[in-house]
XYZ file of C-alpha atoms in Angstrom:
668
model
C 19.865 33.550 14.080
C 19.403 29.867 14.751
C 17.588 27.609 12.351
C 14.573 25.731 13.672
C 13.803 22.246 12.502
C 10.309 21.557 11.326
C 8.318 18.355 11.178
C 6.325 17.469 8.122
C 3.758 14.865 9.186
C 4.084 11.603 10.991
C 5.220 9.660 7.932
C 8.604 11.437 7.879
C 9.658 10.723 11.460
C 11.416 7.489 10.656
C 13.322 9.101 7.828
C 14.186 12.064 10.009
C 15.729 9.845 12.652
C 17.419 7.270 10.415
C 18.531 8.992 7.230
C 19.519 12.608 7.835
C 23.210 11.962 7.376
C 22.579 10.059 4.145
C 19.914 12.243 2.544
C 20.833 15.670 3.880
C 21.953 16.840 0.474
C 18.643 15.975 -1.144
C 16.706 18.396 1.029
C 13.488 16.607 0.143
C 12.445 14.531 3.091
C 13.956 16.048 6.199
C 13.760 19.451 7.768
C 16.631 21.806 8.405
C 18.690 20.660 11.334
C 19.431 23.113 14.080
C 19.213 23.775 17.809
C 16.101 22.559 19.657
C 13.161 24.905 19.311
C 9.394 24.992 19.011
C 7.978 22.792 16.280
C 4.647 22.481 14.581
C 2.746 19.443 13.445
C 1.608 19.441 9.822
C -1.088 18.565 9.104
C -2.055 15.995 11.782
C -5.075 16.146 14.017
C -5.859 18.596 16.796
C -4.450 17.414 20.150
C -6.818 16.365 22.918
C -6.032 17.798 26.345
C -6.525 15.670 29.451
C -6.476 16.485 33.129
C -7.474 14.918 36.438
C -11.175 14.632 37.249
C -11.014 17.323 39.924
C -9.404 19.776 37.477
C -11.667 19.116 34.495
C -12.634 22.236 32.537
C -13.795 23.144 29.080
C -10.138 23.095 27.953
C -9.453 19.530 29.085
C -11.320 16.365 29.950
C -10.654 13.477 32.282
C -12.454 10.601 30.547
C -10.500 8.470 28.081
C -12.431 6.302 25.652
C -11.112 3.128 24.060
C -12.308 2.304 20.555
C -12.058 -1.075 18.859
C -11.433 -1.803 15.194
C -11.994 -4.904 13.119
C -10.138 -8.118 13.910
C -7.849 -9.641 11.311
C -5.401 -12.489 10.958
C -2.244 -13.391 9.082
C -3.823 -16.776 8.365
C -6.968 -15.383 6.776
C -7.761 -12.485 4.464
C -11.253 -12.240 5.996
C -11.540 -9.479 8.638
C -14.420 -9.493 11.118
C -16.120 -6.739 13.032
C -15.441 -6.610 16.778
C -19.091 -7.227 17.603
C -19.100 -10.381 15.469
C -17.205 -12.060 18.288
C -18.812 -12.480 21.689
C -16.728 -9.868 23.511
C -17.827 -7.174 25.941
C -19.777 -4.573 24.007
C -20.701 -0.977 24.622
C -24.444 -0.533 25.068
C -24.388 2.809 23.219
C -22.157 1.604 20.337
C -20.822 4.956 19.173
C -18.959 4.872 15.871
C -16.916 7.746 14.470
C -17.607 8.846 10.911
C -15.777 6.794 8.293
C -14.352 7.952 4.993
C -14.489 6.048 1.718
C -11.067 4.478 2.237
C -12.090 3.016 5.592
C -15.306 1.617 4.120
C -13.464 -0.077 1.249
C -10.858 -1.516 3.614
C -13.596 -2.837 5.869
C -12.606 -0.866 8.955
C -15.356 -0.949 11.570
C -14.316 1.339 14.419
C -16.777 1.379 17.313
C -16.826 2.289 20.986
C -16.074 -0.212 23.733
C -17.063 -0.580 27.400
C -13.453 0.110 28.415
C -13.454 3.609 29.945
C -10.622 5.223 31.922
C -10.144 8.361 33.976
C -6.951 10.309 33.368
C -4.118 9.622 35.809
C -6.268 7.224 37.821
C -4.689 3.817 38.336
C -7.133 0.925 38.387
C -6.526 -2.775 38.978
C -8.592 -5.772 37.914
C -11.692 -3.853 36.928
C -14.478 -6.134 35.751
C -15.918 -5.267 32.341
C -18.407 -8.072 31.763
C -19.010 -11.795 32.171
C -19.834 -14.097 29.272
C -21.509 -17.453 29.949
C -21.700 -20.467 27.680
C -24.056 -23.338 28.412
C -23.815 -26.522 26.406
C -27.603 -26.687 26.420
C -27.858 -23.298 24.690
C -27.225 -23.701 20.966
C -26.731 -19.974 20.308
C -24.139 -19.659 23.069
C -22.253 -22.704 21.810
C -22.136 -21.232 18.294
C -20.605 -18.051 19.719
C -18.049 -20.096 21.657
C -17.207 -22.141 18.566
C -16.681 -18.953 16.543
C -14.452 -17.580 19.317
C -12.370 -20.772 19.299
C -12.094 -20.603 15.522
C -10.796 -17.042 15.824
C -8.192 -18.187 18.354
C -7.139 -21.066 16.109
C -6.662 -18.715 13.133
C -4.715 -16.212 15.273
C -7.140 -13.304 14.918
C -5.947 -10.107 16.558
C -7.611 -7.204 18.331
C -6.868 -3.662 17.176
C -7.611 -1.095 19.849
C -7.410 2.677 19.574
C -6.927 5.266 22.319
C -6.855 8.984 21.462
C -6.533 8.055 17.768
C -3.383 5.997 18.494
C -3.184 2.246 17.960
C -2.451 0.368 21.164
C 0.644 -1.757 20.677
C 1.746 -4.963 22.328
C 5.434 -5.777 22.818
C 7.017 -9.021 23.962
C 10.572 -10.288 24.293
C 11.804 -12.851 21.793
C 14.190 -15.742 22.358
C 17.011 -13.883 20.595
C 16.732 -11.043 23.128
C 15.034 -8.627 20.763
C 11.649 -7.045 21.365
C 8.799 -7.846 19.009
C 6.034 -5.225 18.827
C 2.803 -5.232 16.902
C -0.151 -2.794 16.683
C -2.526 -5.526 17.774
C -2.758 -8.449 20.159
C -4.237 -11.928 19.740
C -7.577 -13.131 21.043
C -5.768 -16.056 22.587
C -3.627 -18.994 21.617
C -4.099 -22.621 20.673
C -2.161 -25.772 21.551
C -2.661 -28.423 18.878
C -3.330 -32.074 19.560
C 0.320 -32.753 18.799
C 1.445 -30.234 21.410
C 2.478 -27.533 18.940
C 2.197 -24.031 20.395
C 0.691 -21.511 18.012
C 1.352 -17.776 18.068
C 1.327 -16.274 21.576
C 1.260 -19.519 23.548
C 5.038 -19.330 23.861
C 4.819 -16.348 26.224
C 3.436 -18.397 29.118
C 4.732 -21.783 30.235
C 1.304 -22.591 31.705
C -0.131 -22.751 28.184
C 0.845 -26.400 27.804
C -2.266 -28.590 27.556
C -2.790 -30.304 24.213
C -5.903 -29.525 22.152
C -6.736 -26.531 24.324
C -7.583 -22.897 23.687
C -6.326 -20.157 26.004
C -8.230 -16.876 25.979
C -6.702 -13.503 26.834
C -9.477 -12.107 29.013
C -7.403 -9.487 30.851
C -5.228 -6.610 29.644
C -2.688 -4.488 31.504
C -2.795 -1.083 29.815
C -0.072 1.530 30.239
C -0.773 5.069 29.049
C 2.077 7.551 28.879
C 1.435 11.271 28.840
C 3.396 14.465 28.440
C 2.560 17.235 30.881
C 2.374 20.690 29.339
C 3.613 23.751 31.257
C 1.719 24.851 34.332
C 0.846 28.126 32.649
C -1.485 26.089 30.450
C -3.265 24.749 33.486
C -1.102 21.656 33.801
C -2.921 19.886 30.986
C -1.525 16.650 29.595
C -1.548 14.885 26.250
C -1.261 11.162 25.659
C 1.873 10.105 23.786
C 1.926 6.282 23.971
C -0.505 3.441 24.582
C 0.691 -0.085 25.309
C -0.822 -3.230 26.744
C 0.018 -6.757 27.846
C -2.658 -9.436 27.381
C -3.146 -11.917 30.213
C -5.230 -15.004 30.798
C -6.896 -15.666 34.179
C -9.522 -18.223 35.151
C -11.648 -16.604 37.876
C -13.620 -19.045 39.999
C -15.185 -16.337 42.177
C -16.683 -13.441 40.247
C -17.307 -11.464 43.448
C -13.634 -11.409 44.436
C -11.675 -10.809 41.253
C -7.892 -11.001 41.382
C -5.271 -10.784 38.678
C -3.550 -14.084 39.318
C -4.234 -17.765 39.084
C -4.290 -20.363 36.333
C -4.939 -19.331 32.705
C -8.393 -19.195 31.140
C -8.504 -22.533 29.377
C -11.191 -23.599 26.896
C -10.848 -27.325 26.170
C -11.229 -28.451 22.587
C -14.212 -30.608 23.578
C -16.195 -28.743 26.212
C -19.030 -30.515 28.042
C -19.882 -28.170 30.898
C -20.973 -24.597 31.590
C -18.275 -21.972 31.079
C -18.011 -18.441 32.493
C -15.461 -15.960 31.130
C -14.796 -12.753 33.057
C -13.188 -9.893 31.135
C -11.128 -7.415 33.161
C -8.511 -4.742 32.747
C -5.888 -2.811 34.681
C -4.658 0.629 33.711
C -1.821 2.824 34.902
C -0.399 6.159 33.806
C 3.213 7.238 33.434
C 4.604 10.680 32.716
C 7.145 11.115 29.934
C 8.965 14.452 29.833
C 10.951 13.690 26.669
C 8.306 12.684 24.133
C 5.947 15.450 23.085
C 2.596 15.129 21.390
C 3.951 16.189 17.981
C 6.277 13.168 17.879
C 4.088 10.664 19.671
C 3.780 8.419 16.616
C 7.475 7.593 16.894
C 6.681 4.739 19.245
C 4.540 3.119 16.556
C 7.738 2.494 14.609
C 8.667 -0.049 17.267
C 5.653 -2.077 16.159
C 7.284 -2.777 12.801
C 8.976 -6.168 13.294
C 10.354 -6.223 9.744
C 11.832 -2.734 9.656
C 15.128 -3.895 11.122
C 16.646 -3.425 7.703
C 20.090 -2.313 6.668
C 19.599 1.255 5.498
C 23.019 1.260 3.933
C 22.043 -1.661 1.697
C 18.960 0.271 0.565
C 21.041 3.323 -0.216
C 23.574 1.092 -1.938
C 20.816 -0.200 -4.218
C 19.701 3.373 -4.765
C 23.116 4.486 -5.974
C 23.600 1.353 -8.075
C 20.380 2.132 -9.909
C 21.484 5.712 -10.461
C 24.852 4.493 -11.725
C 23.257 2.040 -14.166
C 20.829 4.696 -15.334
C 23.713 7.057 -15.970
C 25.554 4.380 -17.916
C 22.516 3.676 -20.068
C 22.030 7.349 -20.810
C 25.719 7.824 -21.626
C 25.892 4.883 -24.031
C 22.761 5.961 -25.878
C 23.806 9.585 -26.150
C 27.328 8.815 -27.369
C 26.218 6.206 -29.874
C 23.357 8.321 -31.160
C 25.556 11.367 -31.510
C 27.988 9.395 -33.675
C 25.185 7.913 -35.794
C 23.501 11.268 -36.389
C 26.764 12.921 -37.465
C 27.544 10.044 -39.839
C 24.065 10.068 -41.394
C 24.004 13.826 -41.867
C 27.451 13.852 -43.496
C 26.293 11.571 -46.342
C 26.275 13.684 -49.509
C 26.263 11.340 -52.519
C 23.483 9.030 -53.615
C 25.858 6.087 -53.405
C 26.447 6.809 -49.737
C 22.722 7.180 -49.170
C 22.130 3.749 -50.676
C 24.512 2.302 -48.091
C 22.286 3.359 -45.218
C 22.111 0.926 -42.355
C 20.819 0.707 -38.834
C 17.922 2.720 -37.459
C 17.952 5.312 -40.261
C 17.040 2.611 -42.763
C 13.540 2.198 -41.322
C 12.652 5.897 -41.234
C 9.812 5.384 -43.696
C 8.083 2.779 -41.531
C 8.920 3.683 -37.956
C 5.774 5.825 -37.583
C 3.462 3.367 -39.302
C 0.375 2.929 -37.060
C 0.452 -0.273 -35.014
C -2.036 -3.091 -35.045
C -4.789 -2.857 -32.440
C -4.138 0.848 -32.061
C -7.533 1.234 -30.405
C -6.558 -1.009 -27.497
C -3.126 0.574 -27.155
C -4.596 4.080 -27.008
C -7.071 2.939 -24.328
C -4.226 1.477 -22.244
C -2.257 4.707 -22.607
C -5.184 6.840 -21.515
C -5.824 4.714 -18.447
C -2.097 4.575 -17.757
C -1.829 8.375 -17.714
C -4.770 8.501 -15.301
C -3.158 6.006 -12.924
C 0.296 7.568 -13.259
C -0.850 11.068 -12.298
C -3.007 9.654 -9.499
C -0.058 7.694 -8.072
C 2.328 10.629 -8.294
C 0.020 13.090 -6.524
C -0.999 10.558 -3.867
C 2.592 9.641 -3.009
C 3.643 13.283 -3.021
C 0.903 14.213 -0.556
C 1.718 11.170 1.585
C 5.398 12.138 1.530
C 4.492 15.559 2.923
C 2.409 13.993 5.681
C -1.026 15.035 4.441
C -2.046 11.358 4.319
C -0.488 10.334 7.612
C -1.254 7.155 9.523
C -3.284 9.200 11.998
C -5.843 9.753 9.246
C -7.137 6.269 8.666
C -8.335 5.574 5.145
C -7.083 8.928 3.851
C -4.628 7.347 1.408
C -7.266 5.216 -0.313
C -9.809 8.043 -0.288
C -7.319 10.428 -1.896
C -6.384 7.890 -4.585
C -10.015 7.185 -5.509
C -10.989 10.862 -5.625
C -7.978 11.661 -7.804
C -8.740 8.768 -10.137
C -12.312 9.977 -10.599
C -11.242 13.571 -11.261
C -8.475 12.537 -13.677
C -10.879 11.119 -16.243
C -10.272 14.181 -18.439
C -6.526 13.571 -19.101
C -7.289 9.884 -19.658
C -9.835 10.660 -22.367
C -7.645 13.368 -23.882
C -4.519 11.204 -24.205
C -6.469 8.195 -25.446
C -8.305 10.199 -28.126
C -5.205 12.026 -29.318
C -3.135 8.845 -29.539
C -6.011 7.121 -31.338
C -6.068 9.989 -33.824
C -2.321 9.614 -34.263
C -2.933 5.942 -35.073
C -5.351 7.044 -37.850
C -8.392 5.733 -35.985
C -11.930 6.827 -36.833
C -14.186 5.016 -34.324
C -14.273 7.802 -31.746
C -17.291 6.538 -29.834
C -15.754 3.113 -29.327
C -12.495 4.671 -28.209
C -14.261 6.831 -25.634
C -16.369 3.971 -24.269
C -13.405 1.620 -23.944
C -11.318 4.299 -22.222
C -14.083 4.993 -19.713
C -15.223 1.412 -19.137
C -12.643 -1.249 -20.026
C -10.024 -1.162 -17.260
C -12.323 0.291 -14.571
C -14.876 -2.356 -15.520
C -12.320 -5.118 -14.990
C -11.525 -3.721 -11.539
C -15.213 -3.366 -10.618
C -15.993 -6.943 -11.728
C -13.037 -8.222 -9.717
C -14.106 -6.244 -6.642
C -17.701 -7.393 -7.001
C -16.567 -11.023 -7.181
C -14.401 -10.551 -4.105
C -17.288 -8.836 -2.362
C -19.583 -11.791 -2.980
C -17.038 -14.036 -1.248
C -16.833 -11.594 1.671
C -20.637 -11.492 1.910
C -20.830 -15.289 1.999
C -18.131 -15.465 4.676
C -19.810 -12.740 6.766
C -16.698 -10.556 6.771
C -16.805 -6.920 7.851
C -14.799 -6.048 4.723
C -17.864 -6.756 2.573
C -19.080 -3.545 0.949
C -22.776 -2.878 1.438
C -25.137 -2.734 -1.513
C -25.721 0.966 -0.926
C -21.977 1.678 -1.026
C -21.644 -0.286 -4.273
C -24.418 1.778 -5.821
C -22.685 4.965 -4.634
C -19.392 3.875 -6.206
C -21.119 3.087 -9.501
C -22.896 6.456 -9.372
C -19.575 8.273 -8.900
C -18.049 6.268 -11.750
C -20.838 6.885 -14.266
C -21.859 10.304 -12.949
C -18.418 11.939 -12.651
C -15.591 9.853 -14.114
C -17.307 8.861 -17.369
C -18.475 12.414 -18.234
C -14.995 13.780 -17.470
C -13.502 11.113 -19.716
C -15.937 12.136 -22.467
C -14.892 15.798 -22.210
C -11.242 14.807 -22.396
C -11.857 12.537 -25.374
C -13.842 15.273 -27.139
C -11.078 17.855 -26.813
C -8.412 15.277 -27.627
C -10.145 14.313 -30.869
C -10.360 17.983 -31.890
C -6.676 18.611 -31.295
C -4.052 18.037 -33.942
C -2.482 14.585 -33.830
C 1.112 14.053 -32.763
C 3.171 14.972 -35.773
C 5.565 12.624 -37.547
C 8.974 14.105 -38.474
C 9.270 11.773 -41.505
C 6.948 10.530 -44.210
C 5.486 7.034 -44.029
C 6.094 4.729 -47.006
C 3.034 3.340 -48.723
C 4.446 -0.189 -48.843
C 5.642 -1.645 -45.531
C 9.279 -2.586 -45.409
C 10.180 -6.219 -44.855
C 11.617 -6.872 -41.411
C 14.731 -9.058 -41.646
C 15.004 -12.264 -39.673
C 15.876 -11.411 -36.100
C 18.367 -13.161 -33.884
C 17.296 -14.502 -30.494
C 18.650 -11.450 -28.661
C 16.766 -8.992 -30.889
C 13.419 -10.770 -30.824
C 10.601 -8.948 -29.113
C 9.955 -11.513 -26.372
C 13.557 -11.541 -25.190
C 13.676 -7.749 -24.969
C 10.359 -7.568 -23.152
C 11.422 -10.133 -20.551
C 14.774 -8.431 -20.094
C 13.314 -4.943 -19.927
C 11.328 -5.525 -16.721
C 14.213 -6.837 -14.618
C 15.943 -3.549 -13.799
C 12.762 -1.623 -12.864
C 11.657 -4.501 -10.647
C 15.056 -4.498 -8.961
C 14.371 -0.913 -7.890
C 11.105 -1.680 -6.145
C 11.220 -5.185 -4.712
C 12.458 -4.023 -1.287
C 9.663 -1.488 -0.978
C 7.277 -4.062 -2.406
C 8.016 -6.286 0.569
C 7.016 -3.527 2.993
C 3.888 -2.690 1.012
C 2.735 -6.308 0.956
C 3.491 -6.526 4.670
C 1.299 -3.524 5.375
C -1.562 -5.032 3.367
C -1.472 -8.695 4.296
C 0.467 -8.775 7.578
C -1.425 -5.763 8.947
C 1.604 -3.574 9.526
C 1.559 0.218 9.373
C 3.382 1.531 6.314
C 5.172 4.783 7.061
C 8.112 5.136 4.650
C 6.280 7.249 2.092
C 9.239 9.589 1.704
C 11.526 6.804 0.612
C 8.720 5.240 -1.441
C 8.348 8.505 -3.345
C 12.061 8.463 -4.183
C 11.778 4.843 -5.314
C 8.800 5.820 -7.467
C 10.867 8.514 -9.181
C 13.696 6.024 -9.702
C 11.163 3.599 -11.175
C 10.038 6.235 -13.678
C 13.614 6.912 -14.735
C 14.561 3.245 -14.945
C 11.478 2.236 -16.944
C 12.133 5.091 -19.353
C 15.800 4.371 -19.911
C 15.439 0.588 -20.151
C 12.680 0.952 -22.743
C 14.582 3.534 -24.766
C 17.736 1.422 -24.767
C 15.976 -1.725 -25.982
C 13.975 0.283 -28.505
C 17.204 1.648 -29.949
C 18.681 -1.859 -30.282
C 15.585 -3.109 -32.124
C 15.592 -0.149 -34.503
C 19.259 -0.817 -35.250
C 18.204 -4.385 -36.121
C 15.749 -2.836 -38.657
C 12.673 -3.884 -36.694
C 10.302 -0.918 -36.702
C 7.423 -2.555 -34.769
C 8.172 -0.617 -31.623
C 4.766 0.683 -30.458
C 3.497 -2.320 -28.535
C 7.024 -3.459 -27.692
C 7.731 -0.149 -25.941
C 4.575 -0.563 -23.855
C 5.239 -4.199 -22.945
C 8.943 -3.733 -22.187
C 8.366 -1.652 -19.083
C 4.941 -3.087 -18.237
C 6.502 -6.552 -17.968
C 7.641 -5.349 -14.555
C 4.063 -6.127 -13.496
C 4.672 -9.789 -14.363
C 7.638 -9.851 -11.991
C 5.392 -8.102 -9.461
C 2.889 -10.935 -9.764
C 5.603 -13.599 -9.511
C 6.911 -11.949 -6.346
C 3.370 -11.855 -4.929
C 3.142 -15.621 -5.482
C 6.494 -16.102 -3.774
C 5.359 -13.884 -0.889
C 2.135 -15.878 -0.521
C 3.900 -19.219 -0.146
C 6.914 -18.108 1.903
C 5.791 -15.182 4.090
C 2.109 -15.826 4.783
C 0.255 -18.613 6.549
C -3.059 -18.047 4.765
C -5.344 -21.059 4.838
C -8.695 -21.728 3.199
C -9.886 -21.423 -0.383
C -11.802 -18.163 0.226
C -8.741 -16.359 1.619
C -6.571 -17.656 -1.220
C -9.013 -16.454 -3.867
C -9.276 -13.069 -2.147
C -5.493 -12.697 -1.974
C -4.963 -13.340 -5.670
C -8.088 -11.387 -6.632
C -6.841 -8.241 -4.916
C -3.316 -8.896 -6.183
C -4.558 -8.931 -9.774
C -6.001 -5.443 -9.290
C -2.620 -4.176 -8.098
C -0.883 -5.930 -11.012
C -3.286 -4.341 -13.531
C -2.675 -0.867 -12.099
C 1.076 -1.448 -12.150
C 0.866 -2.808 -15.706
C -0.911 0.298 -16.976
C 1.276 3.019 -15.527
C 4.647 1.314 -16.106
C 3.694 0.526 -19.697
C 2.632 4.127 -20.228
C 5.948 5.387 -18.880
C 7.901 3.189 -21.273
C 5.731 4.007 -24.271
C 5.885 7.783 -24.033
C 9.605 7.715 -23.259
C 10.198 5.665 -26.401
C 7.765 7.812 -28.396
C 9.670 10.945 -27.430
C 12.991 9.241 -28.190
C 11.971 8.010 -31.644
C 10.417 11.337 -32.585
C 13.527 13.167 -31.438
C 16.138 11.105 -33.287
C 14.267 11.087 -36.595
C 13.663 14.820 -36.412
C 17.395 15.662 -36.275
C 18.647 13.417 -39.058
C 18.380 14.093 -42.791
C 16.356 11.373 -44.478
C 15.662 12.857 -47.958
């Protein structure tokens, strides 16, 4: 009996095509390989059936609607709604329902006047005409805003049948560059420098001029189902090529002629005619279930050496194995030596980590703050794990816009209980007594920092008129969810955590603290903390590049399967690096390990922030103070989240390690 392959969401298609030979043994990300057979799409969206106008029934439709999303730019963090620009607009303005993730990301999907009929080729169809008279102040403001958008390289994002429409062009090196968006136009500077898409047409050559793409050639590819299903078809790809035409006669529109030029200093009346052409092509190879494969071509930076990624993966595993081996062998020898001491003279000659057994569980300074960080870190850690796991399985696929952010926020709200529980129990372990303060800080401190940051960023977006600005009503709703659901759940967790027995100590704590000997440079806390974050950061910096690209360069991130593996490697690496350095410091008779364990792995967030600065200056062309402030404001939120969950990983790994080694050695 043959084995059928199965497909688990759109996010796994790249991995399925590129890594099966390398990851087949893992059995985590790819389906069983076998002869071709019927496949199912999990979980995806229901397919839409199309047919010709003369064959339209209740099972299929002939009309194809084009939706438009917000416009964004690699030179500005400020996105703008489609209707903010003076483009052709739909009189009905239908907008699909938006989830919380789309609202927070500022997505503004709305209908457009571009309407097609299935399998009907159309050429140079007029959509609308926009006029600008120098005597009309309102029209000149709209034209100035349009020119500003061209200068900052703002891009359209169009959607057909829930698929982004991509634009591909040939590069000088012979490769094809594809992107899930296309520019408004292009700008030639006063010095003759061609910006962005001006290089695609030699006629874009006049200095200090703007060229507007007022025509698009759209190609829709479909897959025809069997005739027994009525010959219905399903769209599998959507592509376009933007063009620029200056039409002198609006009554006889043709798709040729000189480009649509807007001089930098315009002194006359200007008419812009927007048109489109559409054609349909049948594709018998690509089926609807795998139609998102073509989106992978729109990733210009995914031409990466997979073998180098896997090489890094195995290097990390090798180093992790070495760390574990060294610790286990050394510890095993120490424990045997300590337990074989029989005389009092031998006991007086104790050295190394056993010598500090009476102080190693002494509560740390600022235990309240540490317990709050640990509670919030557990909340973020569980949220991240579940979100990535669901994304890996395809439940948060790219076809469900905003689903990833919505899932993360809902999980964070519902995970208030474990946050309060862990924080309260650790605070009890630290001999704390101010339960109310502990609960309030756990529920309000870190979320409050994020909310204040977001509110500050939102004020900037409001001032700039960006579509990413969250409305006042949405802000009130978010605060209501925070105080109405998350805070009460945190209280319940803190209540039960305070009633539970504290984490037990395997040894007694001395009444008088032991003096810590003078430490060498290599055993000082700062050196270990700085060193401890290097290896975990080395595991993630490649994926970090793709994540930052998806956020700031408006690329679609799809490698959730590999990201989930990297996340697991990050957990292991943070744990082992922290445990190793903790062991070295205990051997140096320094028992102040609580905060050091947290900071050792959380210092990875500092490298994260340093890389974000490097990425800002080397990979982005962001201009303007508002965009710069927004970039670093949002980056600080990501750094805080990363700081909390990496620090929590390191702390509890070290806590388990210290508890374990002192529970198996005789100390009395």
